[in-house]
PDB file of C-alpha atoms in Angstrom:
ATOM      1  CA  MET A   1      66.966 -25.909 -24.453  1.00 51.00           C
ATOM      2  CA  ALA A   2      66.881 -24.220 -21.144  1.00 52.00           C
ATOM      3  CA  GLU A   3      65.112 -21.325 -22.795  1.00 55.00           C
ATOM      4  CA  GLU A   4      62.480 -23.643 -24.284  1.00 55.00           C
ATOM      5  CA  THR A   5      61.659 -25.183 -20.917  1.00 58.00           C
ATOM      6  CA  ASN A   6      61.343 -21.732 -19.334  1.00 56.00           C
ATOM      7  CA  GLU A   7      58.969 -20.652 -22.107  1.00 56.00           C
ATOM      8  CA  GLN A   8      56.881 -23.813 -21.707  1.00 57.00           C
ATOM      9  CA  GLN A   9      56.667 -23.264 -17.961  1.00 57.00           C
ATOM     10  CA  GLU A  10      55.611 -19.637 -18.467  1.00 56.00           C
ATOM     11  CA  GLU A  11      52.950 -20.738 -20.988  1.00 57.00           C
ATOM     12  CA  LYS A  12      51.649 -23.291 -18.479  1.00 59.00           C
ATOM     13  CA  LYS A  13      51.511 -20.594 -15.762  1.00 62.00           C
ATOM     14  CA  GLY A  14      49.773 -18.173 -18.164  1.00 65.00           C
ATOM     15  CA  GLY A  15      47.294 -20.899 -19.136  1.00 74.00           C
ATOM     16  CA  LYS A  16      46.543 -21.593 -15.467  1.00 81.00           C
ATOM     17  CA  LYS A  17      45.938 -17.886 -14.845  1.00 83.00           C
ATOM     18  CA  LYS A  18      43.511 -17.713 -17.760  1.00 85.00           C
ATOM     19  CA  LEU A  19      41.712 -20.822 -16.531  1.00 85.00           C
ATOM     20  CA  ILE A  20      41.384 -19.350 -13.009  1.00 88.00           C
ATOM     21  CA  ILE A  21      40.050 -16.053 -14.404  1.00 88.00           C
ATOM     22  CA  ILE A  22      37.494 -17.895 -16.549  1.00 90.00           C
ATOM     23  CA  LEU A  23      36.386 -20.021 -13.583  1.00 88.00           C
ATOM     24  CA  VAL A  24      36.006 -16.953 -11.351  1.00 89.00           C
ATOM     25  CA  LEU A  25      33.947 -15.195 -14.055  1.00 89.00           C
ATOM     26  CA  LEU A  26      31.735 -18.268 -14.459  1.00 89.00           C
ATOM     27  CA  LEU A  27      31.176 -18.413 -10.697  1.00 89.00           C
ATOM     28  CA  VAL A  28      30.235 -14.725 -10.640  1.00 89.00           C
ATOM     29  CA  ILE A  29      27.794 -15.184 -13.535  1.00 91.00           C
ATOM     30  CA  ILE A  30      26.227 -18.269 -11.956  1.00 91.00           C
ATOM     31  CA  GLY A  31      25.967 -16.476  -8.600  1.00 87.00           C
ATOM     32  CA  ALA A  32      24.284 -13.461 -10.199  1.00 86.00           C
ATOM     33  CA  GLY A  33      21.860 -15.718 -12.067  1.00 85.00           C
ATOM     34  CA  GLY A  34      21.053 -17.639  -8.917  1.00 84.00           C
ATOM     35  CA  GLY A  35      20.496 -14.416  -6.977  1.00 82.00           C
ATOM     36  CA  ALA A  36      18.185 -13.068  -9.661  1.00 82.00           C
ATOM     37  CA  ALA A  37      16.245 -16.337  -9.798  1.00 81.00           C
ATOM     38  CA  TYR A  38      15.890 -16.323  -6.002  1.00 82.00           C
ATOM     39  CA  LYS A  39      14.630 -12.760  -6.039  1.00 79.00           C
ATOM     40  CA  PHE A  40      12.072 -13.305  -8.801  1.00 79.00           C
ATOM     41  CA  LEU A  41      10.898 -16.763  -7.801  1.00 79.00           C
ATOM     42  CA  VAL A  42      11.035 -16.750  -4.011  1.00 79.00           C
ATOM     43  CA  LEU A  43      10.930 -13.166  -2.750  1.00 77.00           C
ATOM     44  CA  ASP A  44       8.127 -12.058  -5.098  1.00 76.00           C
ATOM     45  CA  LYS A  45       5.976 -14.994  -3.975  1.00 78.00           C
ATOM     46  CA  GLN A  46       6.613 -14.052  -0.354  1.00 80.00           C
ATOM     47  CA  LYS A  47       5.517 -10.471  -1.080  1.00 80.00           C
ATOM     48  CA  GLU A  48       2.303 -11.752  -2.713  1.00 82.00           C
ATOM     49  CA  GLU A  49       1.605 -13.978   0.285  1.00 82.00           C
ATOM     50  CA  LYS A  50       2.141 -11.057   2.675  1.00 82.00           C
ATOM     51  CA  GLN A  51      -0.258  -8.913   0.638  1.00 83.00           C
ATOM     52  CA  LYS A  52      -2.866 -11.686   0.753  1.00 80.00           C
ATOM     53  CA  GLU A  53      -2.392 -11.947   4.526  1.00 82.00           C
ATOM     54  CA  LYS A  54      -2.867  -8.173   4.892  1.00 80.00           C
ATOM     55  CA  LYS A  55      -6.082  -8.352   2.865  1.00 79.00           C
ATOM     56  CA  ALA A  56      -7.307 -11.226   5.014  1.00 76.00           C
ATOM     57  CA  GLU A  57      -6.481  -9.269   8.178  1.00 80.00           C
ATOM     58  CA  LYS A  58      -8.376  -6.272   6.805  1.00 74.00           C
ATOM     59  CA  VAL A  59     -11.448  -8.445   6.147  1.00 73.00           C
ATOM     60  CA  VAL A  60     -11.253  -9.887   9.666  1.00 74.00           C
ATOM     61  CA  GLU A  61     -10.986  -6.364  11.088  1.00 76.00           C
ATOM     62  CA  GLU A  62     -14.030  -5.239   9.097  1.00 73.00           C
ATOM     63  CA  ILE A  63     -15.983  -8.237  10.387  1.00 72.00           C
ATOM     64  CA  LYS A  64     -15.003  -7.335  13.958  1.00 68.00           C
ATOM     65  CA  ASN A  65     -16.140  -3.771  13.325  1.00 62.00           C
ATOM     66  CA  VAL A  66     -19.504  -5.065  12.146  1.00 60.00           C
ATOM     67  CA  GLU A  67     -19.763  -7.269  15.229  1.00 58.00           C
ATOM     68  CA  ASP A  68     -19.010  -4.284  17.491  1.00 61.00           C
ATOM     69  CA  LEU A  69     -21.971  -2.259  16.275  1.00 63.00           C
ATOM     70  CA  GLY A  70     -22.483   0.876  18.254  1.00 73.00           C
ATOM     71  CA  VAL A  71     -25.654   2.840  18.601  1.00 89.00           C
ATOM     72  CA  GLN A  72     -27.561   3.360  15.355  1.00 93.00           C
ATOM     73  CA  PHE A  73     -29.033   6.737  14.412  1.00 93.00           C
ATOM     74  CA  ASP A  74     -31.371   6.945  11.414  1.00 95.00           C
ATOM     75  CA  VAL A  75     -30.846  10.293   9.713  1.00 95.00           C
ATOM     76  CA  GLY A  76     -33.612   9.721   7.195  1.00 95.00           C
ATOM     77  CA  THR A  77     -34.187   9.556   3.462  1.00 96.00           C
ATOM     78  CA  PHE A  78     -32.813  12.171   1.088  1.00 95.00           C
ATOM     79  CA  ILE A  79     -34.106  12.825  -2.436  1.00 94.00           C
ATOM     80  CA  VAL A  80     -31.938  15.274  -4.372  1.00 94.00           C
ATOM     81  CA  ASN A  81     -31.164  16.350  -7.932  1.00 92.00           C
ATOM     82  CA  LEU A  82     -27.751  15.278  -9.147  1.00 92.00           C
ATOM     83  CA  GLN A  83     -25.257  17.473 -11.041  1.00 91.00           C
ATOM     84  CA  ASP A  84     -25.693  15.715 -14.397  1.00 88.00           C
ATOM     85  CA  LYS A  85     -25.720  18.062 -17.399  1.00 88.00           C
ATOM     86  CA  ASP A  86     -27.103  15.627 -19.979  1.00 88.00           C
ATOM     87  CA  ALA A  87     -30.286  14.570 -18.128  1.00 87.00           C
ATOM     88  CA  ASP A  88     -32.273  15.139 -14.974  1.00 90.00           C
ATOM     89  CA  ARG A  89     -31.216  12.485 -12.485  1.00 91.00           C
ATOM     90  CA  TYR A  90     -32.310  12.046  -8.907  1.00 93.00           C
ATOM     91  CA  LEU A  91     -30.735  10.299  -5.981  1.00 94.00           C
ATOM     92  CA  LYS A  92     -32.743   8.675  -3.232  1.00 95.00           C
ATOM     93  CA  VAL A  93     -30.629   7.554  -0.299  1.00 96.00           C
ATOM     94  CA  THR A  94     -31.452   6.513   3.244  1.00 96.00           C
ATOM     95  CA  ILE A  95     -28.623   7.060   5.713  1.00 96.00           C
ATOM     96  CA  VAL A  96     -27.985   5.423   9.088  1.00 95.00           C
ATOM     97  CA  LEU A  97     -25.098   6.559  11.260  1.00 94.00           C
ATOM     98  CA  ASP A  98     -23.169   4.250  13.569  1.00 92.00           C
ATOM     99  CA  VAL A  99     -22.256   6.343  16.638  1.00 92.00           C
ATOM    100  CA  GLN A 100     -20.139   5.594  19.714  1.00 89.00           C
ATOM    101  CA  ASP A 101     -22.721   5.948  22.447  1.00 88.00           C
ATOM    102  CA  GLU A 102     -26.054   7.387  23.544  1.00 90.00           C
ATOM    103  CA  LYS A 103     -24.512  10.815  24.272  1.00 91.00           C
ATOM    104  CA  ILE A 104     -23.533  11.199  20.624  1.00 89.00           C
ATOM    105  CA  LYS A 105     -26.994  10.031  19.543  1.00 91.00           C
ATOM    106  CA  ALA A 106     -28.614  12.685  21.788  1.00 92.00           C
ATOM    107  CA  GLU A 107     -26.295  15.346  20.346  1.00 92.00           C
ATOM    108  CA  LEU A 108     -27.214  14.252  16.815  1.00 92.00           C
ATOM    109  CA  GLU A 109     -30.903  14.561  17.637  1.00 93.00           C
ATOM    110  CA  LYS A 110     -30.309  18.151  18.816  1.00 93.00           C
ATOM    111  CA  ARG A 111     -28.337  19.018  15.685  1.00 93.00           C
ATOM    112  CA  LEU A 112     -30.411  17.030  13.175  1.00 94.00           C
ATOM    113  CA  PRO A 113     -31.268  20.042  10.961  1.00 95.00           C
ATOM    114  CA  GLN A 114     -27.552  20.916  10.658  1.00 95.00           C
ATOM    115  CA  VAL A 115     -26.650  17.314   9.863  1.00 95.00           C
ATOM    116  CA  LYS A 116     -29.384  17.000   7.223  1.00 96.00           C
ATOM    117  CA  ASP A 117     -28.342  20.300   5.645  1.00 96.00           C
ATOM    118  CA  ALA A 118     -24.690  19.239   5.467  1.00 95.00           C
ATOM    119  CA  ILE A 119     -25.611  15.918   3.855  1.00 96.00           C
ATOM    120  CA  THR A 120     -28.099  17.464   1.396  1.00 95.00           C
ATOM    121  CA  THR A 121     -25.604  20.125   0.355  1.00 95.00           C
ATOM    122  CA  LEU A 122     -22.983  17.450  -0.272  1.00 95.00           C
ATOM    123  CA  LEU A 123     -25.366  15.237  -2.273  1.00 94.00           C
ATOM    124  CA  PHE A 124     -26.259  18.169  -4.586  1.00 91.00           C
ATOM    125  CA  THR A 125     -22.626  18.362  -5.705  1.00 93.00           C
ATOM    126  CA  LYS A 126     -22.448  14.754  -6.910  1.00 93.00           C
ATOM    127  CA  SER A 127     -23.096  13.364 -10.391  1.00 91.00           C
ATOM    128  CA  SER A 128     -24.460   9.952 -11.263  1.00 90.00           C
ATOM    129  CA  LYS A 129     -21.136   9.080 -12.887  1.00 91.00           C
ATOM    130  CA  GLU A 130     -19.350   9.575  -9.544  1.00 90.00           C
ATOM    131  CA  LEU A 131     -21.898   7.505  -7.645  1.00 91.00           C
ATOM    132  CA  ARG A 132     -22.022   4.515 -10.001  1.00 90.00           C
ATOM    133  CA  THR A 133     -18.751   3.042  -8.784  1.00 90.00           C
ATOM    134  CA  ALA A 134     -17.947   1.429  -5.464  1.00 90.00           C
ATOM    135  CA  GLU A 135     -15.073   3.879  -5.033  1.00 92.00           C
ATOM    136  CA  GLY A 136     -17.449   6.796  -5.545  1.00 92.00           C
ATOM    137  CA  ILE A 137     -19.852   5.487  -2.922  1.00 93.00           C
ATOM    138  CA  GLU A 138     -17.019   4.905  -0.427  1.00 93.00           C
ATOM    139  CA  GLU A 139     -15.739   8.430  -1.060  1.00 95.00           C
ATOM    140  CA  LEU A 140     -19.255   9.783  -0.434  1.00 95.00           C
ATOM    141  CA  LYS A 141     -19.399   7.885   2.865  1.00 95.00           C
ATOM    142  CA  GLU A 142     -16.054   9.376   3.936  1.00 95.00           C
ATOM    143  CA  GLN A 143     -17.192  12.889   3.025  1.00 95.00           C
ATOM    144  CA  ILE A 144     -20.459  12.491   4.951  1.00 95.00           C
ATOM    145  CA  LEU A 145     -18.522  11.115   7.930  1.00 94.00           C
ATOM    146  CA  LYS A 146     -16.162  14.119   7.935  1.00 94.00           C
ATOM    147  CA  ARG A 147     -18.997  16.638   7.628  1.00 94.00           C
ATOM    148  CA  VAL A 148     -21.112  15.100  10.364  1.00 94.00           C
ATOM    149  CA  ASN A 149     -18.172  14.745  12.759  1.00 93.00           C
ATOM    150  CA  ALA A 150     -17.279  18.398  12.081  1.00 93.00           C
ATOM    151  CA  ILE A 151     -20.758  19.431  13.234  1.00 92.00           C
ATOM    152  CA  LEU A 152     -20.551  17.488  16.477  1.00 90.00           C
ATOM    153  CA  PRO A 153     -18.385  19.086  19.170  1.00 86.00           C
ATOM    154  CA  ILE A 154     -16.612  15.828  20.016  1.00 85.00           C
ATOM    155  CA  GLY A 155     -17.147  13.796  16.846  1.00 81.00           C
ATOM    156  CA  GLY A 156     -18.270  10.273  17.542  1.00 86.00           C
ATOM    157  CA  VAL A 157     -19.692   8.967  14.267  1.00 90.00           C
ATOM    158  CA  LYS A 158     -17.833   5.752  13.425  1.00 91.00           C
ATOM    159  CA  ASN A 159     -19.467   4.624  10.203  1.00 91.00           C
ATOM    160  CA  ILE A 160     -22.085   5.472   7.585  1.00 94.00           C
ATOM    161  CA  TYR A 161     -24.576   2.969   6.185  1.00 94.00           C
ATOM    162  CA  PHE A 162     -26.747   3.417   3.107  1.00 95.00           C
ATOM    163  CA  THR A 163     -29.866   1.328   3.614  1.00 94.00           C
ATOM    164  CA  ASP A 164     -31.416   2.555   0.365  1.00 94.00           C
ATOM    165  CA  PHE A 165     -29.523   3.935  -2.647  1.00 94.00           C
ATOM    166  CA  VAL A 166     -31.327   4.610  -5.945  1.00 93.00           C
ATOM    167  CA  ILE A 167     -30.320   6.774  -8.907  1.00 92.00           C
ATOM    168  CA  GLN A 168     -33.246   7.534 -11.202  1.00 90.00           C
ATOM    169  CA  THR A 169     -33.479   9.309 -14.534  1.00 81.00           C
ATOM    170  CA  ALA A 170     -36.519  11.573 -15.038  1.00 71.00           C
TER     171      ALA A 170
END
């Protein structure tokens, strides 16, 4: 009989150990599920909100840049052939440069033939396919900005504006 009671006590202890192990495993699984839910439901929404805030800040910064207009320099109108193989296409674009101050404007006036040549040479390399997208136009602005600032000894061109932009098929 003494042996039977010892065996029953050992079975009860073994059953308690199994129950504790199962409870610990359940807690770990629930904790992992809760952590995953928190990550996907809360943290991802916070990331989206931060991205929206960054976009809003970028728009505000662009508006401030527009408000802080510098000196305007009208480079002129360019009419060039585009690099399209399938048809003759022409680009007509009028460009205005936003410069830092009157010194830069005076320097641009001195170097106007160089500036026009750099812009014309760049425009000849473009195709209508490249210039039909907003990304293509922004890339063209950046390239013009780099070329013009490279011509000036101290740079000083802040932005490029297209006041007229027409692609025409002959």
